[in-house]
Tab-separated table of C-alpha atoms and ligand atoms in Angstrom:
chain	number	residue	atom	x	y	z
A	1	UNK	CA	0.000	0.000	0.000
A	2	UNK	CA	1.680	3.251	-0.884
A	3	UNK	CA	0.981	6.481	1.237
A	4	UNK	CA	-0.993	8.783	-0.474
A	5	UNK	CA	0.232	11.761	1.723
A	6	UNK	CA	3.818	10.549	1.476
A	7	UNK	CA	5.148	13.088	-1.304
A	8	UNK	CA	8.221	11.959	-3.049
A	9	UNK	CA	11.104	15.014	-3.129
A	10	UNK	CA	12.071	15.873	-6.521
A	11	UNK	CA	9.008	14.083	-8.067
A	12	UNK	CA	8.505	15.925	-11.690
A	13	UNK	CA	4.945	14.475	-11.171
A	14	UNK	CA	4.063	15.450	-8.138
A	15	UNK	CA	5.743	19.381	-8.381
A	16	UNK	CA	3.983	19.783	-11.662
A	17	UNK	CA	0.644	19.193	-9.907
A	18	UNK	CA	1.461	20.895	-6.926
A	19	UNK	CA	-0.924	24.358	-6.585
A	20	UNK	CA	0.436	27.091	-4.000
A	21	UNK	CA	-3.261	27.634	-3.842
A	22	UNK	CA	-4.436	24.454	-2.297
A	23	UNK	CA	-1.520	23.534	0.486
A	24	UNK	CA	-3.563	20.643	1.382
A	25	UNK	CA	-4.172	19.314	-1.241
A	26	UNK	CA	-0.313	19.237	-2.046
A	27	UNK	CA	0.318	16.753	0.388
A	28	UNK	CA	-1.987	14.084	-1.199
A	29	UNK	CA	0.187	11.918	-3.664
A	30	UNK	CA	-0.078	13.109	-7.748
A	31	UNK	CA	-0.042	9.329	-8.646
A	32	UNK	CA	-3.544	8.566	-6.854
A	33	UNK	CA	-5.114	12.216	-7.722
A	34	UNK	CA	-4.603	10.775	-11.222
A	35	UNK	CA	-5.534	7.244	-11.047
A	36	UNK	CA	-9.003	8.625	-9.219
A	37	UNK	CA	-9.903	11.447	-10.892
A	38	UNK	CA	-13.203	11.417	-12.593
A	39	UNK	CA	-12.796	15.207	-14.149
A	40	UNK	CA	-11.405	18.360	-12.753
A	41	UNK	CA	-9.441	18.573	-9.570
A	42	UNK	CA	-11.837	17.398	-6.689
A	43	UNK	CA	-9.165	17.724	-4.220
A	44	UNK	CA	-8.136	21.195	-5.170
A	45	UNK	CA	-12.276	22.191	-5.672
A	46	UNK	CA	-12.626	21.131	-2.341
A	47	UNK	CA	-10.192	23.631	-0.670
A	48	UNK	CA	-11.522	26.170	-2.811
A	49	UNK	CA	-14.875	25.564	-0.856
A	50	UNK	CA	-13.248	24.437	2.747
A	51	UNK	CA	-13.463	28.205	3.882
A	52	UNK	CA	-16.897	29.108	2.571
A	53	UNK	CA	-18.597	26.086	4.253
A	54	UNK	CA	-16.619	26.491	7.503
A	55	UNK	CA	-14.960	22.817	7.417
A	56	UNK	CA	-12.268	24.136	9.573
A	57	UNK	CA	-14.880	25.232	12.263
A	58	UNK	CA	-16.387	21.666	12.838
A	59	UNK	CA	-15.934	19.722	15.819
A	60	UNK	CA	-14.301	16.371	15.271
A	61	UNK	CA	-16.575	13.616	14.660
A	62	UNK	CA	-18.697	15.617	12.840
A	63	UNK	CA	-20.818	14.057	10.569
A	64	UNK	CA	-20.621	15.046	6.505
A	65	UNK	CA	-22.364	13.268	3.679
A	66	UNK	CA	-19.902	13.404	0.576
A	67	UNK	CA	-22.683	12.957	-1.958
A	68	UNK	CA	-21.809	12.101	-5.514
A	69	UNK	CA	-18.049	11.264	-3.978
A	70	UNK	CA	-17.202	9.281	-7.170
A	71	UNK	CA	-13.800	7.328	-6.168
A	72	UNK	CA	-13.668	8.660	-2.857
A	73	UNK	CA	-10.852	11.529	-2.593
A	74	UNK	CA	-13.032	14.667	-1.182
A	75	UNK	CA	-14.178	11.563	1.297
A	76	UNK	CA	-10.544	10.609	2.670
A	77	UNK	CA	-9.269	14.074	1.759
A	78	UNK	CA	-12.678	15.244	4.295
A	79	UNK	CA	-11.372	12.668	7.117
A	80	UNK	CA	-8.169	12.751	6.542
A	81	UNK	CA	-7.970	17.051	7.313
A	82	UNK	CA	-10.943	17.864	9.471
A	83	UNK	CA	-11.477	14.127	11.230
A	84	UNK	CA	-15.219	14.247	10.827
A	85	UNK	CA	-17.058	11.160	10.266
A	86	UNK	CA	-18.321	11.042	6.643
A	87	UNK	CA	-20.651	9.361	4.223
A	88	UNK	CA	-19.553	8.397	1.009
A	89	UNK	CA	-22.402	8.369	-1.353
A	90	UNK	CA	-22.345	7.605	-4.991
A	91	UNK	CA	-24.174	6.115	-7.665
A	92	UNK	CA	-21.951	5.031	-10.000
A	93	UNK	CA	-19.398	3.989	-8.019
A	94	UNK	CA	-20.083	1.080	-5.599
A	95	UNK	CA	-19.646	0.917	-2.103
A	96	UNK	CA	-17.340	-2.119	-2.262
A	97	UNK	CA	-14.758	-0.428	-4.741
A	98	UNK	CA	-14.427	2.833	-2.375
A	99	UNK	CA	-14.249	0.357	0.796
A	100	UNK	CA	-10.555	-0.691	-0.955
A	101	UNK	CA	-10.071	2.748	-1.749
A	102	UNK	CA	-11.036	3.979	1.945
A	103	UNK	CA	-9.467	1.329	3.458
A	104	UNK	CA	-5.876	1.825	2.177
A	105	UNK	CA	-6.231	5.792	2.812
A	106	UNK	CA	-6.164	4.688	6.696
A	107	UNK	CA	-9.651	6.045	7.329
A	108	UNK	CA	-11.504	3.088	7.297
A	109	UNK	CA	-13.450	4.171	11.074
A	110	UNK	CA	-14.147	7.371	9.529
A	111	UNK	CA	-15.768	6.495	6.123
A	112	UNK	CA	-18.381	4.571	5.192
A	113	UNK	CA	-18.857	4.188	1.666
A	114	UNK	CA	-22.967	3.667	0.619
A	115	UNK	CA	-24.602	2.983	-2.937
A	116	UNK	CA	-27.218	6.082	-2.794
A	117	UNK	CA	-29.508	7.768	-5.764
A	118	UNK	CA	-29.776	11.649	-4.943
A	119	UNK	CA	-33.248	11.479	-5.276
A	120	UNK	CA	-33.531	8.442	-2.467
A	121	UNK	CA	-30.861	9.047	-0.026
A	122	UNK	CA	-30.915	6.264	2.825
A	123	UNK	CA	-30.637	8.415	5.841
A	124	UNK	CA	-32.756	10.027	8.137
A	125	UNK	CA	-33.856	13.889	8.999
A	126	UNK	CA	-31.478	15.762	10.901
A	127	UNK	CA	-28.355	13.196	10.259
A	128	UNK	CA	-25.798	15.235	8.734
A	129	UNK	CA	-23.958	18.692	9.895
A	130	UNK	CA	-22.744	19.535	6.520
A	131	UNK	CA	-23.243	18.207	3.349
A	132	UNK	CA	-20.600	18.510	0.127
A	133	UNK	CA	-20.787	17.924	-2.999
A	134	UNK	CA	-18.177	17.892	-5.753
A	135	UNK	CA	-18.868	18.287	-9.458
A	136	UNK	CA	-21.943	15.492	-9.036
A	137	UNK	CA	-24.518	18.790	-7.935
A	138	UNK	CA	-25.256	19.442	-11.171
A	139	UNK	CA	-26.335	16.252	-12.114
A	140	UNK	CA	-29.320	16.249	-10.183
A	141	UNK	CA	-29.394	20.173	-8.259
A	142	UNK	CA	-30.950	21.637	-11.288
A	143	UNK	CA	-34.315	20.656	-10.275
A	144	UNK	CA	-36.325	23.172	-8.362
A	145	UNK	CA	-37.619	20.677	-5.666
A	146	UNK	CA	-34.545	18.981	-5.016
A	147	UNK	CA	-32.693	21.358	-2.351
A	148	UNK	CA	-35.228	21.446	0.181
A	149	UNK	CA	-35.141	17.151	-0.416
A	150	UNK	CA	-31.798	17.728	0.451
A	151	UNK	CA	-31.613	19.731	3.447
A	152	UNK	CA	-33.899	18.083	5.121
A	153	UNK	CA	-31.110	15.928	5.842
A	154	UNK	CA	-29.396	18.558	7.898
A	155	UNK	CA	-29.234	19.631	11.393
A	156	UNK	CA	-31.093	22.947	11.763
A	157	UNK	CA	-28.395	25.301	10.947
A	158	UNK	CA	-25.941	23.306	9.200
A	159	UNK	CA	-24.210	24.223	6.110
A	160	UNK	CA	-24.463	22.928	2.149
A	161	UNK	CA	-21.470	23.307	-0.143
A	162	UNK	CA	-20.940	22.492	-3.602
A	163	UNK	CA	-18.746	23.443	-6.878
A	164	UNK	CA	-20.187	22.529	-9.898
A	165	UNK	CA	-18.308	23.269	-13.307
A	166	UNK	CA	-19.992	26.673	-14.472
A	167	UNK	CA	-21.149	28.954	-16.670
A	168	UNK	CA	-19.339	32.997	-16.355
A	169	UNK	CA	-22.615	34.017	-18.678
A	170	UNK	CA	-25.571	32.492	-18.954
A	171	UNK	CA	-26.408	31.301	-22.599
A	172	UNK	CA	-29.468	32.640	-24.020
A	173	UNK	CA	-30.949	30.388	-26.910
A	174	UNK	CA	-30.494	27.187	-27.727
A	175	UNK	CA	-27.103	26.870	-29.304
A	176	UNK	CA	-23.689	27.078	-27.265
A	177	UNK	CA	-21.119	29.731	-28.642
A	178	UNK	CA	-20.140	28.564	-31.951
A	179	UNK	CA	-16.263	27.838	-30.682
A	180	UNK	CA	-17.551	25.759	-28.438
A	181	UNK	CA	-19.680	23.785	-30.333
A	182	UNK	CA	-17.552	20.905	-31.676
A	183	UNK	CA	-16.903	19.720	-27.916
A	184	UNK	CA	-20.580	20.732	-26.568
A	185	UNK	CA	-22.408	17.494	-24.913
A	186	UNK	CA	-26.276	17.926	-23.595
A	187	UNK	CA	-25.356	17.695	-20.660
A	188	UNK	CA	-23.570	20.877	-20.401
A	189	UNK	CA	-26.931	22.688	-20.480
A	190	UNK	CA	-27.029	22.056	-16.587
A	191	UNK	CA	-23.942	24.195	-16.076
A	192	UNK	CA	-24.976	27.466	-14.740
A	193	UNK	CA	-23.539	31.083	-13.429
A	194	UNK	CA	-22.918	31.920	-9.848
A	195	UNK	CA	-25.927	34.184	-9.941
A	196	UNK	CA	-28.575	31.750	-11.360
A	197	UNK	CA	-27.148	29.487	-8.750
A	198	UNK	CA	-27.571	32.013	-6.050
A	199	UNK	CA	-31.364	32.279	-6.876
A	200	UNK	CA	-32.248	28.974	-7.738
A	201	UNK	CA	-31.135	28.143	-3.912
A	202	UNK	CA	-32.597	31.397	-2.691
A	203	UNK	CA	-36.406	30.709	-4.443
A	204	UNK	CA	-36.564	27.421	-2.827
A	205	UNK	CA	-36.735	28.638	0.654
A	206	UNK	CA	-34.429	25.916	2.203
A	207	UNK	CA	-31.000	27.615	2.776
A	208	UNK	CA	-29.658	30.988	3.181
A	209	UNK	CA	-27.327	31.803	0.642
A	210	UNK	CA	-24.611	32.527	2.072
A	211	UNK	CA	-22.076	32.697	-0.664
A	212	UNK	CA	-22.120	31.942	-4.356
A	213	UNK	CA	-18.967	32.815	-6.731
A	214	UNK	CA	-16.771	32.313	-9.551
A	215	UNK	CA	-13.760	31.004	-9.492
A	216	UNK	CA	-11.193	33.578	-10.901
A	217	UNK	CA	-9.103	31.867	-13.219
A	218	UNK	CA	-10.514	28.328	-12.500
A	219	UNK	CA	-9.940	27.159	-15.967
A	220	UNK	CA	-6.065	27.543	-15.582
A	221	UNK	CA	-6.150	25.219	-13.016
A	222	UNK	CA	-9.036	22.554	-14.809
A	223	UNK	CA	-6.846	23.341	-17.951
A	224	UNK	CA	-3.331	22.459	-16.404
A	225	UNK	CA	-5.096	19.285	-14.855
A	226	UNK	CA	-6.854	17.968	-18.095
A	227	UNK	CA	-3.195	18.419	-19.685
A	228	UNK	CA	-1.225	16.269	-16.340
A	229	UNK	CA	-4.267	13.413	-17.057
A	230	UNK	CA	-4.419	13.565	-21.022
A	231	UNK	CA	-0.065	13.055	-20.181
A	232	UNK	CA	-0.232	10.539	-17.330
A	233	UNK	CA	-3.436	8.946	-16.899
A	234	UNK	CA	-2.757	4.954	-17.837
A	235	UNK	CA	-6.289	4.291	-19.672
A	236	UNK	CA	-6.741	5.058	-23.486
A	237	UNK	CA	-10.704	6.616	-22.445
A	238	UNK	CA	-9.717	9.065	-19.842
A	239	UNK	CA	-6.640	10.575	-21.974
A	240	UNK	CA	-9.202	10.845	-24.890
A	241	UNK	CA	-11.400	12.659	-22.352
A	242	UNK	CA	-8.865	14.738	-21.218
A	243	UNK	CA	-7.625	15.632	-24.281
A	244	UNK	CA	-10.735	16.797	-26.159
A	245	UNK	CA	-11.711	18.817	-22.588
A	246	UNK	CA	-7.955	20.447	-22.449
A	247	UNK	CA	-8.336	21.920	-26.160
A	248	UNK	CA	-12.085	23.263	-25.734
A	249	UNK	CA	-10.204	25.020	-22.511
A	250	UNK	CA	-7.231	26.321	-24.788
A	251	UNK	CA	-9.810	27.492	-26.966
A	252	UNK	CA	-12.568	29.023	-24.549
A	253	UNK	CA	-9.931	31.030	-22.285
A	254	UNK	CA	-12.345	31.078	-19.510
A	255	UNK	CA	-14.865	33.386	-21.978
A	256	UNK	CA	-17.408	30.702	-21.047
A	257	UNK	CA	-16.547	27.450	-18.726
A	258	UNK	CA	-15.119	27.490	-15.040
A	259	UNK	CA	-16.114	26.586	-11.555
A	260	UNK	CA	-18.985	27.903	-9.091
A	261	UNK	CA	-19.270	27.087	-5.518
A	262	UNK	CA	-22.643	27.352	-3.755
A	263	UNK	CA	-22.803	27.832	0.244
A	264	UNK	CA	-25.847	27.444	1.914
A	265	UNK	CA	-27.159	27.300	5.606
A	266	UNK	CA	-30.292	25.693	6.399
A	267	UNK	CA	-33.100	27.851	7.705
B	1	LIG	C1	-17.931	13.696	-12.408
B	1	LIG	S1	-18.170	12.553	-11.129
B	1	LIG	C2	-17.389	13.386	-9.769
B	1	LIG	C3	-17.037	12.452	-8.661
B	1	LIG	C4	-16.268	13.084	-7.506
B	1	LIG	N1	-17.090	13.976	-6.733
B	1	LIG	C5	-15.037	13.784	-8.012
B	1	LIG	O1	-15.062	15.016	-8.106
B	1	LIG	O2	-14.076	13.092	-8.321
B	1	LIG	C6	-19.890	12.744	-10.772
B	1	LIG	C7	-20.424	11.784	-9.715
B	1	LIG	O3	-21.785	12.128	-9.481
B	1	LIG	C8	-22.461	10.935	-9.154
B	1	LIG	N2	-23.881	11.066	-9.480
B	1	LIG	C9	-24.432	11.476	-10.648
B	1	LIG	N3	-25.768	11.394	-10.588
B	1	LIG	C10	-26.070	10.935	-9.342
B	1	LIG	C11	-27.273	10.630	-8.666
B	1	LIG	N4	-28.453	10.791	-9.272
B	1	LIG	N5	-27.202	10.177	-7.404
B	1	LIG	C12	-26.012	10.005	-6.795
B	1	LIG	N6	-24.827	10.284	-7.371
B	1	LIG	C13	-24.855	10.731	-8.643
B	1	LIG	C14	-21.832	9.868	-10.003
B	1	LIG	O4	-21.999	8.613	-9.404
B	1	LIG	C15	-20.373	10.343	-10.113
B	1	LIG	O5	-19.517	9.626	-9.281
């Protein structure tokens, strides 16, 4: 089992993913950041958020629900930094695959990995202090009745965070801009600016908003990663997926596509 916080000196890898942004996050080994990535940086999106949602403010033992974790990072990465106890739910990723995962992070008594569907989450009222989600929100958030679903599972009070890849302008009509067009998939039409974000959340009644921004100069950072996974990752798929994603980045700038993170406190 290798270390994932044990950082090799004079790794090319690891110093050409390092961020002076997210200090954390540069402690966590380049090697598994790759292997585990499902898109952008979740590690690096997640410290981005950590001071809006207040991670640093909860007690130990807390309890989080990662929902949409995917492979498990922002889980380990959540135990690992803040030792709160946390969920790991995902859909397409099974329980029994994260367990390994989990297990070999050293936070076995501090994770438990669950199959969940947003829309049917196993747990109770009240069960959760905080709830984060990384780029999964989007895949089901959209929908006006979902949040107060959601935060239902909070304690009165507690916080929701997410960062969903975004939109710096909403797009009226029906086509994306044209440059973007080659790479633009359906799904992108549930990517969304800070500001629709902040009202969508507001209108529902559930949270208080209590922050909702852009991330200035986000697609550097998605850019450089897409570029370290299109160069490293070991499966044909993902560095086809990372290569088509770095060049529509190249070629919007950050004119259209970046990150938005949404906190909000339950009323
Ligand atoms: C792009 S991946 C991101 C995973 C992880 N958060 C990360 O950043 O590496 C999106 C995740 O959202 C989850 N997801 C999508 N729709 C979902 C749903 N309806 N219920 C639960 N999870 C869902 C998927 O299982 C997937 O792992």
């Amino acid at each position: 089992m290798s270390d994932i916080t044990s950082r090799t000196s004079n790794d090319p890898l690891t110093d050409r993913v390092s961020h002076p942004g997210y200090p954390r996050s540069n402690g966590y080994d380049a090697r598994w950041t790759i292997d585990n990535q499902m898109g952008p940086h979740a590690l690096w999106l997640l410290e981005w958020l950590a001071p809006a949602l207040g991670l640093d403010t909860l007690s130990p033992g807390s309890r989080v629900l990662d929902l949409g974790c995917g492979r498990a990072m922002t889980s380990v990465f959540l135990a690992r930094e803040y030792d709160v106890q946390v969920t790991a739910a995902d859909l397409w990723v099974k329980p029994d695959e994260n367990a390994g995962r989990i297990a070999e992070a050293g936070v076995a008594d501090r994770v438990l990995p669950v199959l969940a569907e947003a829309h049917d989450l196993p747990f109770g009222a009240n069960s959760f202090d905080t709830i984060v989600s990384i780029d999964s929100y989007q895949y089901f958030g959209t929908d006006d009745l979902y949040l107060p679903h959601l935060t239902r599972l909070l304690k009165p009070g507690g916080r929701i965070g997410v960062v969903v890849p975004a939109l710096r302008e909403e797009i009226d009509g029906v086509e994306p801009p044209e440059h973007l067009k080659p790479y633009w998939e359906p799904d992108f039409w549930c990517f969304h600016t800070a500001a629709w974000w902040r009202r969508h959340w507001t209108r529902s009644g559930a949270v208080e908003v209590e922050t909702a921004d852009w991330l200035e100069d986000g697609w550097r950072d998605w850019l450089r990663w897409c570029e370290v996974v299109a160069e490293e990752h070991t499966d044909e798929w993902h560095v086809r997926m990372a290569s088509q994603c770095a060049e529509m980045l190249r070629l919007d700038r950050g004119e259209t596509l970046g990150f938005v993170r949404v906190v909000g406190r339950r009323l």
